[in-house]
PDB file of C-alpha atoms and ligand atoms in Angstrom:
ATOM      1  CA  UNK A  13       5.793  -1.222  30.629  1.00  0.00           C
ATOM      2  CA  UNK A  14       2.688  -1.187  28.309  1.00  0.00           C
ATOM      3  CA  UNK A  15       1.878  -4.521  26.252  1.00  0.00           C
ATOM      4  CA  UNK A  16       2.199  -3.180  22.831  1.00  0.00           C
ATOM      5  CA  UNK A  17      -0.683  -5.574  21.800  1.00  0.00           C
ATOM      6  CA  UNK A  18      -3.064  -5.413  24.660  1.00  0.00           C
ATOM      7  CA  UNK A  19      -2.154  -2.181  26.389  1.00  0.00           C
ATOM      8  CA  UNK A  20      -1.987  -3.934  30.068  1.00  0.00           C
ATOM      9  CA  UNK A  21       0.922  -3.495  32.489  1.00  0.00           C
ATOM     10  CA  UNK A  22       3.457  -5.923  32.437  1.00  0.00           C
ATOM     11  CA  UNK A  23       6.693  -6.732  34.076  1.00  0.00           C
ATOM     12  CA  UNK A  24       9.721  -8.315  32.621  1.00  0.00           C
ATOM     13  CA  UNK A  25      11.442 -10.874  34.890  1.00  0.00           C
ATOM     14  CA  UNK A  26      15.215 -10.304  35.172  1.00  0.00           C
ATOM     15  CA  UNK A  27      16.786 -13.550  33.685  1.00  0.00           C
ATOM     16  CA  UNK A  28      20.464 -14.383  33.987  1.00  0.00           C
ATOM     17  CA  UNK A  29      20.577 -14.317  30.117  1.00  0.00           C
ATOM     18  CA  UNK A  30      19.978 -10.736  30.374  1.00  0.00           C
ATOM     19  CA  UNK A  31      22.944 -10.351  32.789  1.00  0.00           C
ATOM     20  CA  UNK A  32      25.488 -11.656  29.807  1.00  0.00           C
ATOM     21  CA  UNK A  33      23.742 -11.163  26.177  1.00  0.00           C
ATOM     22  CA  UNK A  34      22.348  -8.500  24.611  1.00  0.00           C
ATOM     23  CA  UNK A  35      18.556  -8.949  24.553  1.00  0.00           C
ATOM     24  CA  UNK A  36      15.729  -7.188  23.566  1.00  0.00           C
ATOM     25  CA  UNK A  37      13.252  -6.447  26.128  1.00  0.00           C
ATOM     26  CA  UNK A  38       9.732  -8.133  25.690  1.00  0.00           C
ATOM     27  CA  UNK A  39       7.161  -5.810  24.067  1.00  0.00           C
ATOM     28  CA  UNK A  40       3.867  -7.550  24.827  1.00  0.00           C
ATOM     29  CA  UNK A  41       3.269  -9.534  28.010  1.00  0.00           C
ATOM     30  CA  UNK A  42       3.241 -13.534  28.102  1.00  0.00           C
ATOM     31  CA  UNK A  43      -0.471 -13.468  27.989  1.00  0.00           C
ATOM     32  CA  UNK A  44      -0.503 -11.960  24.552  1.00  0.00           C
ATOM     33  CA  UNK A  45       2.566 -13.880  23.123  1.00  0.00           C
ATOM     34  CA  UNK A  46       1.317 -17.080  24.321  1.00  0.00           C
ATOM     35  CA  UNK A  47      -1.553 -17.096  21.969  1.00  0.00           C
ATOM     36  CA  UNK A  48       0.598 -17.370  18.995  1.00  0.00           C
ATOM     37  CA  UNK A  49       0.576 -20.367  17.852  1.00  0.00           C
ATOM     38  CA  UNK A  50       4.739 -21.773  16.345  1.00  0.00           C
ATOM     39  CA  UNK A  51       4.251 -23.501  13.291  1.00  0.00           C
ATOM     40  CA  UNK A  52       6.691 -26.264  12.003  1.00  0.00           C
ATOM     41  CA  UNK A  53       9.811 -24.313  11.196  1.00  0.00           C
ATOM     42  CA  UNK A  54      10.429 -26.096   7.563  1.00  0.00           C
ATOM     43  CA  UNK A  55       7.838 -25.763   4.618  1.00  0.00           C
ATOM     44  CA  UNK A  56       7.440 -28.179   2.059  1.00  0.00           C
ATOM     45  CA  UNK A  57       7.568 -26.887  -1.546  1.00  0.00           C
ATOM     46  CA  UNK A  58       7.239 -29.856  -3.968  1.00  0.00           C
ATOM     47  CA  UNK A  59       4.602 -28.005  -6.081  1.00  0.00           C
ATOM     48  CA  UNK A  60       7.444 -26.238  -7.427  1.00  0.00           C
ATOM     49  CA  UNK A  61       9.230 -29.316  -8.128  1.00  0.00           C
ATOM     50  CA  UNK A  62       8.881 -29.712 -12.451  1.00  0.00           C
ATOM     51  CA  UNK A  63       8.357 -26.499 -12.396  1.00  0.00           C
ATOM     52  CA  UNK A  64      10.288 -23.313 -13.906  1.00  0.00           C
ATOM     53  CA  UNK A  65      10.892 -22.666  -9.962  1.00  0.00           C
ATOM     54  CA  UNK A  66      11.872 -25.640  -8.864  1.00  0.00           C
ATOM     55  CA  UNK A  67      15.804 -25.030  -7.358  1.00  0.00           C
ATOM     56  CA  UNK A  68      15.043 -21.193  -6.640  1.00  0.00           C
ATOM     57  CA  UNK A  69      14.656 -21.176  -3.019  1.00  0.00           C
ATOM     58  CA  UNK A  70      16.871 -23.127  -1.341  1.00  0.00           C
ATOM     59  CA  UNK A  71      15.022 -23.684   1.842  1.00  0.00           C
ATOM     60  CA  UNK A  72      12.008 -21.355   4.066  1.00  0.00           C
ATOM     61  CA  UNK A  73      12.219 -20.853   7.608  1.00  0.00           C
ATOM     62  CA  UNK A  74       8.919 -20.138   9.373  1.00  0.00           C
ATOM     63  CA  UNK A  75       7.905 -19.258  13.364  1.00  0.00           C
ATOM     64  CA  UNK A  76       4.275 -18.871  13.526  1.00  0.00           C
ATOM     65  CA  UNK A  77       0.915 -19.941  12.122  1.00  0.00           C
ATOM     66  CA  UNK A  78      -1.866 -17.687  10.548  1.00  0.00           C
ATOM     67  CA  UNK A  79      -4.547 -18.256  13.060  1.00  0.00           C
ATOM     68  CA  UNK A  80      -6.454 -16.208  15.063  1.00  0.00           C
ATOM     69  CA  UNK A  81      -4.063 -13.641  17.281  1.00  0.00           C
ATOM     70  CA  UNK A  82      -2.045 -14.109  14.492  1.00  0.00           C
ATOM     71  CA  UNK A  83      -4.607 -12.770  12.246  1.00  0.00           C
ATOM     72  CA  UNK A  84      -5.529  -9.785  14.633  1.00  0.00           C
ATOM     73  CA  UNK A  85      -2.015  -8.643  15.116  1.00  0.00           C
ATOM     74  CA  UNK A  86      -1.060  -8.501  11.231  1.00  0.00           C
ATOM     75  CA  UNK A  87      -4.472  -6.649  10.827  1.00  0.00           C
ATOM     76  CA  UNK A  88      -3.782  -3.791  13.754  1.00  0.00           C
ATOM     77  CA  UNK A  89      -0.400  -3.672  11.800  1.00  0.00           C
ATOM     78  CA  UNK A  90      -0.791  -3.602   8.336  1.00  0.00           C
ATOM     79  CA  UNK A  91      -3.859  -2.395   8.045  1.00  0.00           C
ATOM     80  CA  UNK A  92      -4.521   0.248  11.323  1.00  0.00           C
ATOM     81  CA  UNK A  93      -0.696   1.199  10.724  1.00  0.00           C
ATOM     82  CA  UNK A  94       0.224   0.267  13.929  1.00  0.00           C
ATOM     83  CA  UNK A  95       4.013   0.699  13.435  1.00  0.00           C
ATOM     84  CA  UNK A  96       5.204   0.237  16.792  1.00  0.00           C
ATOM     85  CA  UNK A  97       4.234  -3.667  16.667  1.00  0.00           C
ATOM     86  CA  UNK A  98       7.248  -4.405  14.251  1.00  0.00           C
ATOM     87  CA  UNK A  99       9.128  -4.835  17.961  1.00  0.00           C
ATOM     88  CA  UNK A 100       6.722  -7.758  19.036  1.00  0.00           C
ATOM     89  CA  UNK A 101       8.899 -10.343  17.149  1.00  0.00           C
ATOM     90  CA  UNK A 102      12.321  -8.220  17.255  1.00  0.00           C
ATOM     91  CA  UNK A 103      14.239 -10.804  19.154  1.00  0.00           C
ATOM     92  CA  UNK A 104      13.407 -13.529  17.692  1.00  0.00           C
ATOM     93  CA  UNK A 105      13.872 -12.565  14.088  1.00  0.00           C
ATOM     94  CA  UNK A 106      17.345 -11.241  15.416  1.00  0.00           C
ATOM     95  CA  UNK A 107      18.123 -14.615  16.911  1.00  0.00           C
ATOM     96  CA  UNK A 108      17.248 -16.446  13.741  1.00  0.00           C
ATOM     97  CA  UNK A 109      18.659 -14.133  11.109  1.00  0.00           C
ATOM     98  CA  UNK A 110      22.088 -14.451  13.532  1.00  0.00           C
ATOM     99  CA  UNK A 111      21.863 -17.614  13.104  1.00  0.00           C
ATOM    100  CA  UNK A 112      22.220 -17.088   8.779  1.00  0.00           C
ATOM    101  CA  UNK A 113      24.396 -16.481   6.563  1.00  0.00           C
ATOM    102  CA  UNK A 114      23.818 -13.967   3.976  1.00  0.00           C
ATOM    103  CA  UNK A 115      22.923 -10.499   2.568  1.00  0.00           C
ATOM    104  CA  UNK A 116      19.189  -9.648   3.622  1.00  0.00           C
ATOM    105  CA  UNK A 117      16.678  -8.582   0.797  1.00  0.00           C
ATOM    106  CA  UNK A 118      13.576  -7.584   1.921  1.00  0.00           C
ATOM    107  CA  UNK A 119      10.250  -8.326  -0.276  1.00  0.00           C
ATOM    108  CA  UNK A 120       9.272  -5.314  -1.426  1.00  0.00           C
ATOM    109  CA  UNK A 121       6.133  -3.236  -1.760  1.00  0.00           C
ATOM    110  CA  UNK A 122       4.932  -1.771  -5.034  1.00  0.00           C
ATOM    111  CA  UNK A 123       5.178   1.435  -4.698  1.00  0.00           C
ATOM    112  CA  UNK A 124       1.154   2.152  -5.341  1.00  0.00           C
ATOM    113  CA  UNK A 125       0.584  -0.043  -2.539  1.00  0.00           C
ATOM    114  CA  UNK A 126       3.377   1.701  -0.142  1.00  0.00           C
ATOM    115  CA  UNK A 127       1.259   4.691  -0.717  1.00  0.00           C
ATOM    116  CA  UNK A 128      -1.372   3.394   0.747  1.00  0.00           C
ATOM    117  CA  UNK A 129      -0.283   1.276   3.386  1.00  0.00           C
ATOM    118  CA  UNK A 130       1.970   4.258   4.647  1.00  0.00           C
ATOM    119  CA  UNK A 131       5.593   2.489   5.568  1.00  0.00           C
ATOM    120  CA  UNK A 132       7.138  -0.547   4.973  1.00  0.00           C
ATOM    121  CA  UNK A 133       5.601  -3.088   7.197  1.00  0.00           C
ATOM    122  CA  UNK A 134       8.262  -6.040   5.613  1.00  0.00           C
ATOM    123  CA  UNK A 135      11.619  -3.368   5.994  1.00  0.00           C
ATOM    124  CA  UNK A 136      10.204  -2.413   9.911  1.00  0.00           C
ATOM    125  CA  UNK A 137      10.579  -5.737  11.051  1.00  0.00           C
ATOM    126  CA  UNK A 138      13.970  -5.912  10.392  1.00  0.00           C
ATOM    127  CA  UNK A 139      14.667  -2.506  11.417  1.00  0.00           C
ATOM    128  CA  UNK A 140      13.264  -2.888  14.555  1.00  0.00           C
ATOM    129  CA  UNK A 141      14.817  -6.298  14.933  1.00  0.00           C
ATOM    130  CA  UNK A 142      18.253  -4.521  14.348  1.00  0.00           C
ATOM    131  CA  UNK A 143      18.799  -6.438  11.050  1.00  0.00           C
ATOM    132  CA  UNK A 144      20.187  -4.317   8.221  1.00  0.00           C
ATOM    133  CA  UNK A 145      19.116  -5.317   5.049  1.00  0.00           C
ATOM    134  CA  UNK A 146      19.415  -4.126   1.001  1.00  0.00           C
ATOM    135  CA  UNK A 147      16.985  -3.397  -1.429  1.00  0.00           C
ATOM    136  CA  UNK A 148      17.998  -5.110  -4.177  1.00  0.00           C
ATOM    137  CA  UNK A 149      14.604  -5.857  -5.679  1.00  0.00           C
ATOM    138  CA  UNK A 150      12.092  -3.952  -7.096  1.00  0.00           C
ATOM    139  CA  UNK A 151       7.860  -4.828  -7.868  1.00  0.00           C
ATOM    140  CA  UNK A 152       6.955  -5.496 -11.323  1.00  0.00           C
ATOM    141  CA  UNK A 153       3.262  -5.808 -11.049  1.00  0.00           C
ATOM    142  CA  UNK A 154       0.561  -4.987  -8.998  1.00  0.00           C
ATOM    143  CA  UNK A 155      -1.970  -8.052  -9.254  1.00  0.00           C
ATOM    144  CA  UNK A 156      -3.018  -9.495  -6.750  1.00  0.00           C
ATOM    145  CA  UNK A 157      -1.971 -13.035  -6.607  1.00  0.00           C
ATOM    146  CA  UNK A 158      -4.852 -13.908  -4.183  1.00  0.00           C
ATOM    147  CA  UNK A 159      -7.583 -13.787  -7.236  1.00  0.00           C
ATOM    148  CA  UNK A 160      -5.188 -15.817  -9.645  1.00  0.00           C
ATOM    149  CA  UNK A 161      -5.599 -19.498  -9.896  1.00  0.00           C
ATOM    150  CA  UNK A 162      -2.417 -21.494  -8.790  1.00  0.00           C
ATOM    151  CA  UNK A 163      -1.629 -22.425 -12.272  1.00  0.00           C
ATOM    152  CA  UNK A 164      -2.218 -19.113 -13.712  1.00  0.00           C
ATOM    153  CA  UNK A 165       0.438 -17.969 -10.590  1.00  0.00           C
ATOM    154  CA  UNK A 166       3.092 -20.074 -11.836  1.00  0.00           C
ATOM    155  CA  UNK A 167       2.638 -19.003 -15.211  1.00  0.00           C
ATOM    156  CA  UNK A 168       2.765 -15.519 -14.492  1.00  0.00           C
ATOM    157  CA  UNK A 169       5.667 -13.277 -15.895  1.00  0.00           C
ATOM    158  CA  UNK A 170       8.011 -12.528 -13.125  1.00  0.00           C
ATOM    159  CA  UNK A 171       6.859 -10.736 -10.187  1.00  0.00           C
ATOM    160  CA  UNK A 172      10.168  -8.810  -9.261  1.00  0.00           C
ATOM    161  CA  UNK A 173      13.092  -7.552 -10.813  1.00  0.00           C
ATOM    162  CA  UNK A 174      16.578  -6.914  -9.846  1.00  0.00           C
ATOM    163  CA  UNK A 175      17.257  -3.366  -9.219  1.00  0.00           C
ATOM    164  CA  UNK A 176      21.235  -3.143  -8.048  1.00  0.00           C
ATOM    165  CA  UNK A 177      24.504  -5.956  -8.887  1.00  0.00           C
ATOM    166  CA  UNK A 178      23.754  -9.330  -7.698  1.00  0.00           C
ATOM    167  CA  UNK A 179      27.061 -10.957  -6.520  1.00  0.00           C
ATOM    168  CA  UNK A 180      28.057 -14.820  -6.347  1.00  0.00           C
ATOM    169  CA  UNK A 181      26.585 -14.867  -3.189  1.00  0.00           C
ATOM    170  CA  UNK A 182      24.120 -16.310  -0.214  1.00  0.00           C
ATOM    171  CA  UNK A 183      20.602 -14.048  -0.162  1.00  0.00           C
ATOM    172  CA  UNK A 184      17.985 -14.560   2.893  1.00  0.00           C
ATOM    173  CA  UNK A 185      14.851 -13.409   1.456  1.00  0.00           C
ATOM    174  CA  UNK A 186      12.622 -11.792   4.249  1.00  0.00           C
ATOM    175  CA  UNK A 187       8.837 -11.325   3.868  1.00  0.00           C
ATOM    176  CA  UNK A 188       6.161 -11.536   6.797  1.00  0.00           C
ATOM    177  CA  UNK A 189       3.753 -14.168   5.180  1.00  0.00           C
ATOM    178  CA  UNK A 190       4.235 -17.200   3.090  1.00  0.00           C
ATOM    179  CA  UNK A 191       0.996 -18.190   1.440  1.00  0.00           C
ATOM    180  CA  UNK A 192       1.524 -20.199  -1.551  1.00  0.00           C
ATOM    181  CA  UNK A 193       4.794 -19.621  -1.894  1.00  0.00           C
ATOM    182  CA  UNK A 194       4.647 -17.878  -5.564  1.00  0.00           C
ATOM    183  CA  UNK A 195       6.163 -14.193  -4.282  1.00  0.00           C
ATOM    184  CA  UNK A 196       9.460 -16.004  -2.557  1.00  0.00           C
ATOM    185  CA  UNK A 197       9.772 -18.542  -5.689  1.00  0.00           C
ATOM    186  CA  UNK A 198       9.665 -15.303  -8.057  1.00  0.00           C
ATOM    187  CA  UNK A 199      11.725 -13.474  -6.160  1.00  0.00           C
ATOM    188  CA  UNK A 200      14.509 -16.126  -5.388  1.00  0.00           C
ATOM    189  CA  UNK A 201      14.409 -16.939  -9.070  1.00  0.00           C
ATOM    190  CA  UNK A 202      15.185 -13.374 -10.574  1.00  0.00           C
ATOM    191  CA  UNK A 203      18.086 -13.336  -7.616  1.00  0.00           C
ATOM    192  CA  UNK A 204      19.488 -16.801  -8.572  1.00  0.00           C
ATOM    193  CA  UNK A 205      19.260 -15.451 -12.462  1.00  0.00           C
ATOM    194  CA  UNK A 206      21.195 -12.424 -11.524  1.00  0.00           C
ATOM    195  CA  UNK A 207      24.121 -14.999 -10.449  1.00  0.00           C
ATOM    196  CA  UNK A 208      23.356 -15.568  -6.413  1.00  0.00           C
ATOM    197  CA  UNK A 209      24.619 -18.617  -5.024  1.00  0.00           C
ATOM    198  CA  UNK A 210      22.152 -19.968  -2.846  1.00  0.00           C
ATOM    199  CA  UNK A 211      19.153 -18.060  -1.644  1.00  0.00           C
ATOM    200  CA  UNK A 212      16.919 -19.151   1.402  1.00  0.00           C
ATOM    201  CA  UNK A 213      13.824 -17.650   2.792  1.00  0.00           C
ATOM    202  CA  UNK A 214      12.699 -16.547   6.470  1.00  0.00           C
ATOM    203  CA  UNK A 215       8.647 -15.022   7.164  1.00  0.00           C
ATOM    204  CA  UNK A 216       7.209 -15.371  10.263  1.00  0.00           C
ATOM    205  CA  UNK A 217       4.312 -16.783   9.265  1.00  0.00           C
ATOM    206  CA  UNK A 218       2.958 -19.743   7.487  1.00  0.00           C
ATOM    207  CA  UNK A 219      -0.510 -18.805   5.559  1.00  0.00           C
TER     208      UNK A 219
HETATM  209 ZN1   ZN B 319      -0.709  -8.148  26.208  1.00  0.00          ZN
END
């Protein structure tokens, strides 16, 4: 098949795995894959400790760092609408969210910005990974947290709100990048208001 990122032929090997487990075939060849670069899987988020965050997020899972193929691929997606990369990372986002216990809650788009971007980009990931998810969160605001100064972030009014019942229960948050760390603190926060039990986070990258 075609290497969804660089177009060239590639073959799969058969691997016994294959034989016995459900897998999702590779979309992009080795060469591709190979130049993006795993980050550490935990992040640290003491600069929400003393904060009105601080407890939110139970813990963040992360897979790969924002560097350069990194950087290429989220732009051909996002940005060129490439939708058919959401399968790149398919198996491994299966694998991990397998590997979780809870109800899945994308972050969501506001709508303005949906318009524009065309679909979904957080929500294909998951479909494409198999994953199903709920929308139990809706955008509040449109700023842009990039131009905000960290303190003026965490000061902010809260970014999300809950849209649908929240039960006494475990939430995985899902969102492709964590930056700073403000849109998975809001969001876990309004969730853990709402009466969740514990709510950790998965992206799969670290900004
Ligand atoms: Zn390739």
């Amino acid at each position: 098949m075609n290497c969804l990122i660089c177009g060239s032929i590639f073959q799969s090997p058969p691997t016994w795995r294959k034989l016995f487990i459900y897998e999702i075939e590779p979309t992009a060849c080795n060469r591709c894959l190979s130049k993006f670069e795993k980050t550490s899987p935990e992040i640290d988020f003491s600069d929400f400790q003393g904060t009105y965050y601080e407890g939110a997020v139970d813990s963040v899972t992360t897979f790969y760092t924002y560097k350069e193929a990194m950087k290429s691929y989220l732009h051909q997606y996002k940005f060129l609408q490439d939708v058919a990369l959401a399968q790149v990372f398919a198996d491994e986002l299966r694998h991990v969210f397998q590997a979780k216990e809870g109800i899945v809650v994308p972050i969501p788009m506001h709508p303005e910005k949906l318009l524009r971007r065309t679909f979904a980009q957080v929500d294909e990931l998951l479909s494409c990974a198999g994953i199903p998810f709920k929308q139990l969160l809706a955008k509040t605001e449109t700023n842009e947290q990039g131009k905000k100064t960290k303190k003026e972030r965490l000061e902010a009014k809260s970014l999300f709100k809950v849209i649908d019942k929240i039960e006494a229960q475990n939430y995985l948050l899902f969102d492709d990048i964590y930056t700073t760390g403000t849109t998975i603190h809001h969001a876990a926060k309004v969730l853990k208001e709402a009466g969740a039990k514990r709510v950790d986070a998965i992206t799969l990258i670290k900004g």
